[in-house]
Short mmCIF file of C-alpha atoms and ligand atoms in Angstrom, two decimals:
data_model
loop_
_atom_site.label_atom_id
_atom_site.label_comp_id
_atom_site.label_asym_id
_atom_site.label_seq_id
_atom_site.Cartn_x
_atom_site.Cartn_y
_atom_site.Cartn_z
CA MET A 633 28.32 76.34 10.05
CA THR A 634 26.65 76.33 6.71
CA GLY A 635 27.98 78.59 3.97
CA PRO A 636 26.44 82.02 3.44
CA ASP A 637 24.05 80.67 0.82
CA GLY A 638 23.07 77.86 3.19
CA THR A 639 24.08 75.20 0.73
CA ARG A 640 27.46 74.09 1.94
CA PRO A 641 28.03 71.29 4.45
CA PRO A 642 30.55 71.88 7.22
CA ALA A 643 34.22 71.37 6.40
CA GLY A 644 35.74 68.01 7.24
CA GLY A 645 34.39 65.40 4.91
CA GLN A 646 31.24 64.09 3.34
CA PRO A 647 28.11 63.46 5.45
CA PRO A 648 27.13 59.80 5.89
CA SER A 649 25.65 58.22 2.75
CA PHE A 650 22.18 56.64 2.58
CA HIS A 651 23.83 53.26 2.98
CA THR A 652 25.81 54.33 6.05
CA MET A 653 22.83 56.03 7.67
CA TRP A 654 20.71 52.93 7.08
CA ALA A 655 23.39 50.66 8.57
CA GLU A 656 23.75 52.93 11.62
CA LEU A 657 20.04 52.84 12.37
CA ALA A 658 19.58 49.13 11.64
CA PRO A 659 20.48 47.76 15.10
CA VAL A 660 18.67 50.45 17.11
CA GLY A 661 15.69 48.97 18.93
CA ARG A 662 15.76 45.73 16.96
CA HIS A 663 14.60 42.74 18.98
CA PRO A 664 17.11 39.89 18.67
CA ALA A 665 14.48 37.13 18.61
CA SER A 666 11.82 38.61 16.32
CA GLY A 667 14.09 40.78 14.18
CA GLY A 668 11.40 43.46 14.48
CA TYR A 669 11.75 46.99 15.82
CA ARG A 670 10.48 48.14 19.21
CA ARG A 671 11.16 51.84 19.02
CA HIS A 672 8.35 53.06 21.21
CA ALA A 673 7.89 56.66 22.22
CA TRP A 674 10.11 58.00 24.99
CA THR A 675 11.96 54.69 25.54
CA GLY A 676 15.71 54.11 25.33
CA ALA A 677 15.46 52.97 21.70
CA ASP A 678 13.54 56.14 20.86
CA ALA A 679 16.23 58.21 22.61
CA ASP A 680 18.92 56.46 20.53
CA CYS A 681 16.99 57.27 17.33
CA ARG A 682 16.71 60.89 18.46
CA THR A 683 20.43 61.10 19.19
CA TRP A 684 21.10 59.71 15.73
CA PHE A 685 18.83 62.38 14.18
CA GLN A 686 20.63 65.17 16.04
CA GLU A 687 24.01 63.81 14.96
CA GLN A 688 22.87 63.75 11.31
CA ALA A 689 21.74 67.36 11.60
CA GLU A 690 25.06 68.40 13.15
CA ALA A 691 27.12 66.43 10.62
CA ARG A 692 25.51 68.59 7.94
CA GLY A 693 25.79 71.90 9.77
CA LEU A 694 22.00 72.18 10.08
CA THR A 695 20.35 74.12 12.88
CA TYR A 696 18.94 71.52 15.26
CA GLU A 697 15.96 72.02 17.57
CA THR A 698 13.17 70.11 19.28
CA ASP A 699 9.81 71.83 19.36
CA ARG A 700 7.50 72.09 22.36
CA ASN A 701 5.97 68.69 21.49
CA GLY A 702 9.26 66.84 21.24
CA ASN A 703 9.34 66.71 17.44
CA GLN A 704 12.86 67.11 16.03
CA TRP A 705 13.82 69.64 13.35
CA ALA A 706 16.99 70.16 11.33
CA TRP A 707 17.04 73.47 9.47
CA LEU A 708 18.90 74.65 6.43
CA GLY A 709 18.29 78.38 6.42
CA ASP A 710 16.38 80.43 8.97
CA PRO A 711 14.13 78.37 11.28
CA LEU A 712 12.05 81.52 11.75
CA GLY A 713 11.88 82.24 8.01
CA GLU A 714 8.60 82.17 6.12
CA ASP A 715 7.26 79.72 3.55
CA ALA A 716 9.55 76.84 4.57
CA VAL A 717 9.65 73.54 2.73
CA VAL A 718 9.62 70.68 5.24
CA THR A 719 10.26 67.01 4.68
CA GLY A 720 10.63 64.05 7.04
CA SER A 721 8.68 61.30 8.73
CA HIS A 722 9.05 59.36 12.01
CA LEU A 723 11.58 57.02 13.63
CA ASP A 724 9.33 55.19 16.11
CA SER A 725 7.77 51.82 15.31
CA VAL A 726 4.84 49.52 16.01
CA PRO A 727 5.63 46.47 18.18
CA ASP A 728 7.98 44.36 16.05
CA GLY A 729 7.70 46.76 13.16
CA GLY A 730 9.78 46.83 10.00
CA ALA A 731 12.85 48.93 9.30
CA PHE A 732 11.24 51.13 6.64
CA ASP A 733 7.94 52.49 8.00
CA GLY A 734 9.07 55.96 9.10
CA PRO A 735 12.89 55.74 8.98
CA LEU A 736 12.91 55.52 5.18
CA GLY A 737 11.39 59.01 5.06
CA VAL A 738 13.86 60.48 7.55
CA VAL A 739 16.97 58.87 6.08
CA SER A 740 15.84 59.78 2.54
CA SER A 741 15.34 63.39 3.62
CA PHE A 742 18.96 63.72 4.77
CA ALA A 743 20.16 61.90 1.64
CA ALA A 744 18.03 64.16 -0.60
CA LEU A 745 19.54 67.25 1.03
CA ASP A 746 23.02 65.82 0.39
CA GLU A 747 22.02 65.24 -3.25
CA LEU A 748 20.89 68.87 -3.61
CA ARG A 749 24.19 70.07 -2.19
CA ARG A 750 26.00 67.86 -4.71
CA ARG A 751 23.93 69.49 -7.44
CA GLY A 752 25.08 72.86 -6.12
CA VAL A 753 21.61 74.42 -6.20
CA GLY A 754 20.77 77.56 -4.23
CA PHE A 755 17.85 77.66 -1.81
CA ARG A 756 15.27 80.43 -1.91
CA ARG A 757 13.12 78.99 0.87
CA PRO A 758 14.15 77.58 4.28
CA LEU A 759 14.28 73.78 4.27
CA ALA A 760 13.72 71.54 7.28
CA ILE A 761 13.92 67.84 8.00
CA THR A 762 11.69 66.48 10.78
CA ASN A 763 11.23 63.46 12.97
CA PHE A 764 7.71 63.56 14.37
CA GLY A 765 7.37 61.95 17.81
CA ASP A 766 5.17 58.96 18.60
CA GLU A 767 3.65 58.48 15.14
CA GLU A 768 2.60 54.88 15.67
CA GLY A 769 1.00 55.30 19.07
CA ALA A 770 2.35 51.88 20.02
CA ARG A 771 2.90 52.80 23.65
CA PHE A 772 0.06 55.18 24.56
CA GLY A 773 -2.56 53.96 22.07
CA LEU A 774 -2.98 57.18 20.11
CA ALA A 775 -1.21 57.59 16.75
CA CYS A 776 0.55 60.75 15.57
CA VAL A 777 0.76 62.36 19.03
CA GLY A 778 3.57 64.77 18.02
CA SER A 779 1.87 66.08 14.90
CA ARG A 780 -1.62 66.05 16.46
CA LEU A 781 -0.42 68.22 19.35
CA THR A 782 1.34 70.61 16.99
CA ALA A 783 -1.71 70.89 14.75
CA GLY A 784 -4.07 71.41 17.70
CA GLN A 785 -5.87 68.12 17.07
CA LEU A 786 -4.95 66.81 20.53
CA THR A 787 -5.15 68.98 23.63
CA LYS A 788 -2.49 69.05 26.31
CA GLU A 789 -5.10 67.86 28.82
CA ALA A 790 -6.10 64.85 26.70
CA ALA A 791 -2.43 64.01 26.06
CA HIS A 792 -1.74 64.18 29.79
CA ARG A 793 -4.42 61.55 30.37
CA LEU A 794 -2.69 58.99 28.09
CA ARG A 795 -1.25 55.97 29.91
CA ASP A 796 0.84 53.06 28.67
CA GLY A 797 0.19 49.40 29.48
CA ASP A 798 2.17 49.71 32.73
CA GLY A 799 0.22 52.74 33.89
CA VAL A 800 3.01 55.22 33.10
CA SER A 801 1.49 58.50 31.93
CA LEU A 802 2.66 60.37 28.86
CA PRO A 803 3.94 63.30 30.99
CA GLN A 804 5.90 60.90 33.20
CA ALA A 805 7.43 59.23 30.13
CA MET A 806 8.31 62.55 28.51
CA GLU A 807 9.86 63.86 31.69
CA ALA A 808 11.92 60.69 32.16
CA ALA A 809 13.21 61.19 28.61
CA GLY A 810 14.25 64.76 29.41
CA TYR A 811 11.36 66.65 27.78
CA ASP A 812 8.96 69.12 29.40
CA PRO A 813 5.40 67.75 29.33
CA GLU A 814 4.01 71.08 30.53
CA ALA A 815 5.17 72.78 27.32
CA ILE A 816 3.15 70.58 24.95
CA GLY A 817 0.32 72.04 22.92
CA PRO A 818 -0.64 73.63 19.62
CA ASP A 819 2.08 75.39 17.66
CA PRO A 820 0.23 77.49 15.08
CA GLU A 821 3.14 79.95 14.63
CA ARG A 822 5.43 77.10 13.57
CA LEU A 823 2.84 75.70 11.17
CA ALA A 824 2.20 79.17 9.72
CA ARG A 825 5.85 79.33 8.66
CA ILE A 826 5.56 76.10 6.65
CA GLY A 827 4.66 76.53 2.98
CA ALA A 828 4.78 72.82 2.09
CA PHE A 829 5.29 69.50 3.88
CA VAL A 830 6.36 66.45 1.84
CA GLU A 831 6.63 63.04 3.53
CA LEU A 832 8.33 60.14 1.77
CA HIS A 833 7.16 56.73 3.02
CA VAL A 834 7.50 53.08 2.10
CA GLU A 835 4.31 51.94 0.42
CA GLN A 836 2.19 49.71 2.66
CA GLY A 837 0.56 47.79 -0.15
CA ARG A 838 1.49 46.46 -3.58
CA ALA A 839 0.08 49.10 -5.93
CA LEU A 840 3.50 50.24 -7.15
CA ASP A 841 4.69 46.68 -7.57
CA LEU A 842 1.68 46.04 -9.79
CA THR A 843 2.25 49.15 -11.91
CA GLY A 844 5.99 48.49 -12.08
CA ASP A 845 6.98 51.88 -10.65
CA ALA A 846 9.59 52.61 -7.99
CA VAL A 847 7.89 55.79 -6.75
CA GLY A 848 4.32 57.07 -6.48
CA ILE A 849 2.44 60.12 -5.21
CA ALA A 850 -0.31 59.92 -2.58
CA SER A 851 -3.83 61.02 -3.41
CA ALA A 852 -5.72 60.35 -0.18
CA ILE A 853 -5.76 58.56 3.17
CA TRP A 854 -8.79 56.53 4.20
CA PRO A 855 -10.68 57.68 7.30
CA HIS A 856 -9.69 55.46 10.21
CA GLY A 857 -10.01 55.08 13.95
CA ARG A 858 -9.45 52.99 17.05
CA TRP A 859 -12.16 51.75 19.39
CA ARG A 860 -11.63 50.07 22.79
CA TYR A 861 -14.03 47.25 23.66
CA ASP A 862 -14.24 46.27 27.34
CA PHE A 863 -16.01 42.95 27.86
CA HIS A 864 -16.70 42.40 31.59
CA GLY A 865 -17.63 38.89 32.65
CA GLU A 866 -17.16 36.81 35.77
CA ALA A 867 -13.90 35.15 36.79
CA ASN A 868 -14.40 31.53 37.71
CA HIS A 869 -12.76 28.11 37.71
CA ALA A 870 -12.03 26.67 34.27
CA GLY A 871 -12.49 23.10 35.51
CA THR A 872 -15.55 23.32 37.73
CA THR A 873 -17.82 25.97 36.25
CA ARG A 874 -20.56 24.48 34.09
CA LEU A 875 -20.70 26.00 30.59
CA ALA A 876 -24.29 27.05 31.22
CA ASP A 877 -23.26 29.00 34.32
CA ARG A 878 -20.44 30.99 32.74
CA ARG A 879 -20.30 34.68 31.92
CA ASP A 880 -17.26 34.36 29.68
CA PRO A 881 -16.12 37.61 28.04
CA MET A 882 -13.66 35.74 25.83
CA LEU A 883 -16.60 34.16 24.05
CA THR A 884 -18.18 37.54 23.40
CA TYR A 885 -14.87 38.92 22.23
CA ALA A 886 -14.45 35.99 19.82
CA GLU A 887 -17.93 36.57 18.34
CA THR A 888 -17.07 40.25 17.97
CA VAL A 889 -13.89 39.47 16.04
CA LEU A 890 -15.91 37.33 13.62
CA ALA A 891 -18.50 40.10 13.29
CA ALA A 892 -15.73 42.59 12.48
CA ARG A 893 -14.49 40.39 9.68
CA ARG A 894 -18.01 39.88 8.34
CA GLU A 895 -18.95 43.60 8.42
CA ALA A 896 -15.66 44.63 6.78
CA GLU A 897 -16.05 42.04 4.02
CA LEU A 898 -19.61 43.12 3.31
CA ALA A 899 -18.58 46.78 3.00
CA GLY A 900 -15.23 46.42 1.22
CA ALA A 901 -13.53 47.92 4.28
CA VAL A 902 -11.02 46.60 6.82
CA ALA A 903 -11.43 45.87 10.52
CA THR A 904 -8.81 44.40 12.83
CA PHE A 905 -8.54 43.38 16.46
CA GLY A 906 -4.75 43.35 16.82
CA LYS A 907 -4.32 44.04 20.52
CA ILE A 908 -5.97 42.39 23.48
CA ALA A 909 -5.57 42.46 27.26
CA VAL A 910 -7.03 39.73 29.44
CA GLU A 911 -7.58 39.73 33.20
CA PRO A 912 -6.58 37.84 35.20
CA ASN A 913 -4.86 36.13 32.25
CA GLY A 914 -4.69 32.69 33.79
CA VAL A 915 -4.78 29.45 31.81
CA ASN A 916 -7.24 27.85 34.22
CA ALA A 917 -9.51 30.83 34.91
CA ILE A 918 -12.46 32.19 32.97
CA PRO A 919 -11.50 35.85 32.42
CA SER A 920 -13.15 38.67 34.34
CA LEU A 921 -12.24 41.14 31.59
CA VAL A 922 -11.26 41.01 27.95
CA ARG A 923 -10.23 44.34 26.48
CA GLY A 924 -9.78 44.41 22.70
CA TRP A 925 -8.86 47.28 20.43
CA LEU A 926 -10.60 47.59 17.06
CA ASP A 927 -8.85 49.37 14.20
CA SER A 928 -11.18 50.00 11.27
CA ARG A 929 -10.75 51.88 8.01
CA ALA A 930 -12.74 52.43 4.82
CA ALA A 931 -12.56 54.47 1.65
CA ASP A 932 -15.24 56.89 2.86
CA GLN A 933 -16.80 58.02 6.10
CA ALA A 934 -20.29 56.59 5.47
CA THR A 935 -18.89 53.10 4.85
CA LEU A 936 -16.69 53.29 7.92
CA ASP A 937 -19.66 54.41 10.06
CA THR A 938 -21.71 51.46 8.78
CA VAL A 939 -18.96 48.95 9.52
CA VAL A 940 -18.23 50.30 13.00
CA ALA A 941 -21.93 50.46 13.91
CA GLY A 942 -22.46 46.90 12.61
CA ILE A 943 -19.60 45.54 14.72
CA GLU A 944 -20.80 47.34 17.82
CA ALA A 945 -24.38 46.11 17.38
CA ALA A 946 -23.20 42.51 16.96
CA ALA A 947 -20.99 42.83 20.05
CA HIS A 948 -23.86 44.17 22.18
CA GLU A 949 -26.15 41.42 20.95
CA ALA A 950 -23.61 38.72 21.86
CA ALA A 951 -22.87 40.37 25.21
CA ALA A 952 -26.56 40.41 26.16
CA ARG A 953 -26.90 36.75 25.22
CA GLN A 954 -23.86 35.74 27.26
CA GLY A 955 -24.42 37.84 30.38
CA VAL A 956 -21.40 40.03 29.64
CA ASP A 957 -21.26 43.81 30.20
CA LEU A 958 -19.80 45.74 27.30
CA THR A 959 -18.56 49.31 26.97
CA VAL A 960 -17.15 50.71 23.72
CA VAL A 961 -15.04 53.88 23.65
CA ARG A 962 -13.70 55.57 20.53
CA GLU A 963 -10.08 56.36 21.41
CA SER A 964 -9.08 58.16 18.22
CA PHE A 965 -10.35 59.09 14.80
CA THR A 966 -8.80 60.58 11.69
CA PRO A 967 -11.19 61.78 8.97
CA VAL A 968 -10.52 61.20 5.28
CA VAL A 969 -7.53 63.14 3.95
CA GLU A 970 -7.51 64.34 0.35
CA PHE A 971 -4.03 65.73 -0.27
CA GLU A 972 -3.96 69.25 -1.67
CA HIS A 973 -4.42 69.02 -5.44
CA ALA A 974 -2.19 71.99 -6.31
CA LEU A 975 0.84 70.58 -4.47
CA ARG A 976 0.14 67.07 -5.71
CA ASP A 977 -0.02 68.33 -9.29
CA GLU A 978 3.20 70.29 -8.76
CA LEU A 979 4.94 67.10 -7.60
CA ALA A 980 3.64 65.23 -10.64
CA LYS A 981 4.92 68.02 -12.89
CA ILE A 982 8.34 68.07 -11.21
CA LEU A 983 8.58 64.29 -11.54
CA GLY A 984 7.62 64.45 -15.19
CA GLY A 985 4.04 63.28 -14.97
CA ARG A 986 5.24 59.68 -15.09
CA VAL A 987 4.38 58.83 -11.50
CA PRO A 988 1.28 56.89 -10.40
CA VAL A 989 -1.06 58.56 -7.92
CA LEU A 990 -2.46 56.26 -5.24
CA GLY A 991 -4.55 56.27 -2.08
CA THR A 992 -3.71 54.43 1.12
CA GLY A 993 -5.36 52.94 4.16
CA ALA A 994 -2.36 53.81 6.35
CA GLY A 995 -2.22 56.86 8.60
CA HIS A 996 0.62 59.39 8.51
CA ASP A 997 1.77 62.65 10.12
CA ALA A 998 1.27 64.15 6.65
CA GLY A 999 -2.43 63.37 6.99
CA ILE A 1000 -2.61 65.21 10.32
CA LEU A 1001 -0.68 68.23 9.04
CA SER A 1002 -2.75 68.42 5.86
CA ALA A 1003 -5.48 70.23 7.80
CA SER A 1004 -3.02 73.07 8.51
CA VAL A 1005 -0.44 73.20 5.70
CA PRO A 1006 -0.22 72.15 2.02
CA THR A 1007 0.94 68.56 2.26
CA ALA A 1008 1.99 65.81 -0.13
CA MET A 1009 3.46 62.31 0.07
CA LEU A 1010 5.77 60.15 -2.00
CA PHE A 1011 5.60 56.36 -1.76
CA VAL A 1012 8.47 53.96 -2.47
CA ARG A 1013 7.69 50.50 -3.87
CA ASN A 1014 7.28 47.65 -1.39
CA PRO A 1015 7.46 44.44 -3.45
CA THR A 1016 5.49 42.29 -1.02
CA GLY A 1017 3.29 45.04 0.38
CA VAL A 1018 4.03 43.71 3.88
CA SER A 1019 4.27 46.39 6.56
CA HIS A 1020 4.03 46.63 10.37
CA SER A 1021 6.07 43.43 10.35
CA PRO A 1022 9.78 42.54 10.44
CA ALA A 1023 9.33 41.28 6.84
CA GLU A 1024 8.67 44.81 5.53
CA HIS A 1025 11.10 45.54 2.71
CA ALA A 1026 12.08 47.89 -0.10
CA ALA A 1027 14.92 47.28 -2.55
CA GLU A 1028 17.95 49.55 -2.24
CA ASP A 1029 17.59 50.68 -5.88
CA ASP A 1030 14.03 51.77 -5.17
CA CYS A 1031 15.14 53.60 -2.03
CA VAL A 1032 17.72 55.45 -4.14
CA ALA A 1033 15.01 56.26 -6.70
CA GLY A 1034 12.94 57.63 -3.80
CA VAL A 1035 15.84 59.82 -2.63
CA LEU A 1036 16.31 61.23 -6.14
CA ALA A 1037 12.57 61.86 -6.54
CA LEU A 1038 12.48 63.63 -3.17
CA ALA A 1039 15.54 65.66 -4.15
CA ASP A 1040 13.81 66.66 -7.41
CA VAL A 1041 10.70 67.67 -5.49
CA LEU A 1042 12.63 69.68 -2.90
CA GLU A 1043 14.67 71.33 -5.62
CA GLY A 1044 11.49 72.23 -7.51
CA LEU A 1045 9.84 73.65 -4.40
CA ALA A 1046 12.72 75.27 -2.52
CA CYS A 1047 15.44 76.12 -5.03
CA GLY A 1048 16.04 78.14 -8.14
C1 LIG B 128 0.13 53.89 11.00
O1 LIG B 128 1.04 53.35 10.40
C2 LIG B 128 -1.21 53.39 10.84
O2 LIG B 128 -1.73 53.47 9.71
O3 LIG B 128 -1.75 52.86 11.79
MN1 LIG B 129 3.11 52.58 10.53
MN1 LIG B 130 4.74 55.46 9.05
#
């Protein structure tokens, strides 16, 4: 039980420190060969992360709940109270992801709450820590499923149609993990009770390293999306089929990858084919199908539209030349996010106006929620800028600076 003012942890010792929490999470879902994380939605590793989150909530006497979309919440104060301040991030990962993308925000949130309790401040607004489900979309192809459902940006019907690479549907995966897939859907009442959402995240670039700052504030997220390219050709023998007789979709795919690079360079944008599926996937067979997923992002919508249209036109041109049938489907899209200026300015004021403000090409639950609630983000320096890789890193001193900055922000917003 928390104390009457909601500020006291349960009796029986200190909650785990940042260092201990980090060490506890470190082995969960880590692949022994790559050293990267494979914490994909509704898998065993995801369940272990969720158990860890619940234990952290309980160790601090917070009120624990999962919402209808499987997002986890740990409340200090009344979960049904108005004008709540919410912080948190996600615990899932991309395939062979780093330790920091997501977990840094969740661990820092618990550590920031511990810091506020040490300071002995009183809370005038409810405070919650969250773990949003399936942020990376590594398994079902769509990012930010938990926050999109909650914000009404993904319908239950569309979510039910999602399938993983083995053909397992999202509802089947949720059910196997002990969650009710029939309950999923928009949660406007919950969002209406949130007065501010602040997500701390490792920076996924080197801007802070270049300015020499440990912590920054987000200004905006680039518009971004995912497009599935299906190149249908003709399976045939790799040794006996004359080059002139082939309808080889791998060739068309390869030309499309080069076109993506060219269009992105011309526009100052980014375009990536990072995932591919080949059928029948035999060394000595010309493929019948190459399926590639394009991820493209740009600073503004018009530039992104130009890049995506340029890639698609080049792909169709190559397909026609090579006798390949091509279909392109947009699987997801997130428009540009400009974080609310009032909240952003409040963060800058709380942090003493000494903090750089920077944009990012990475997507976040904060970006999804920003359409419904005032939202802000803090970034923690990443000295190499590497992310979505086992090499992703942040120095412990910078992580501590992030915790203290988050504690300052939460104190400024929720206390006093
Ligand atoms: C999420 O990390 C994304 O930007 O794809
Ligand atoms: Mn990520
Ligand atoms: Mn992330």
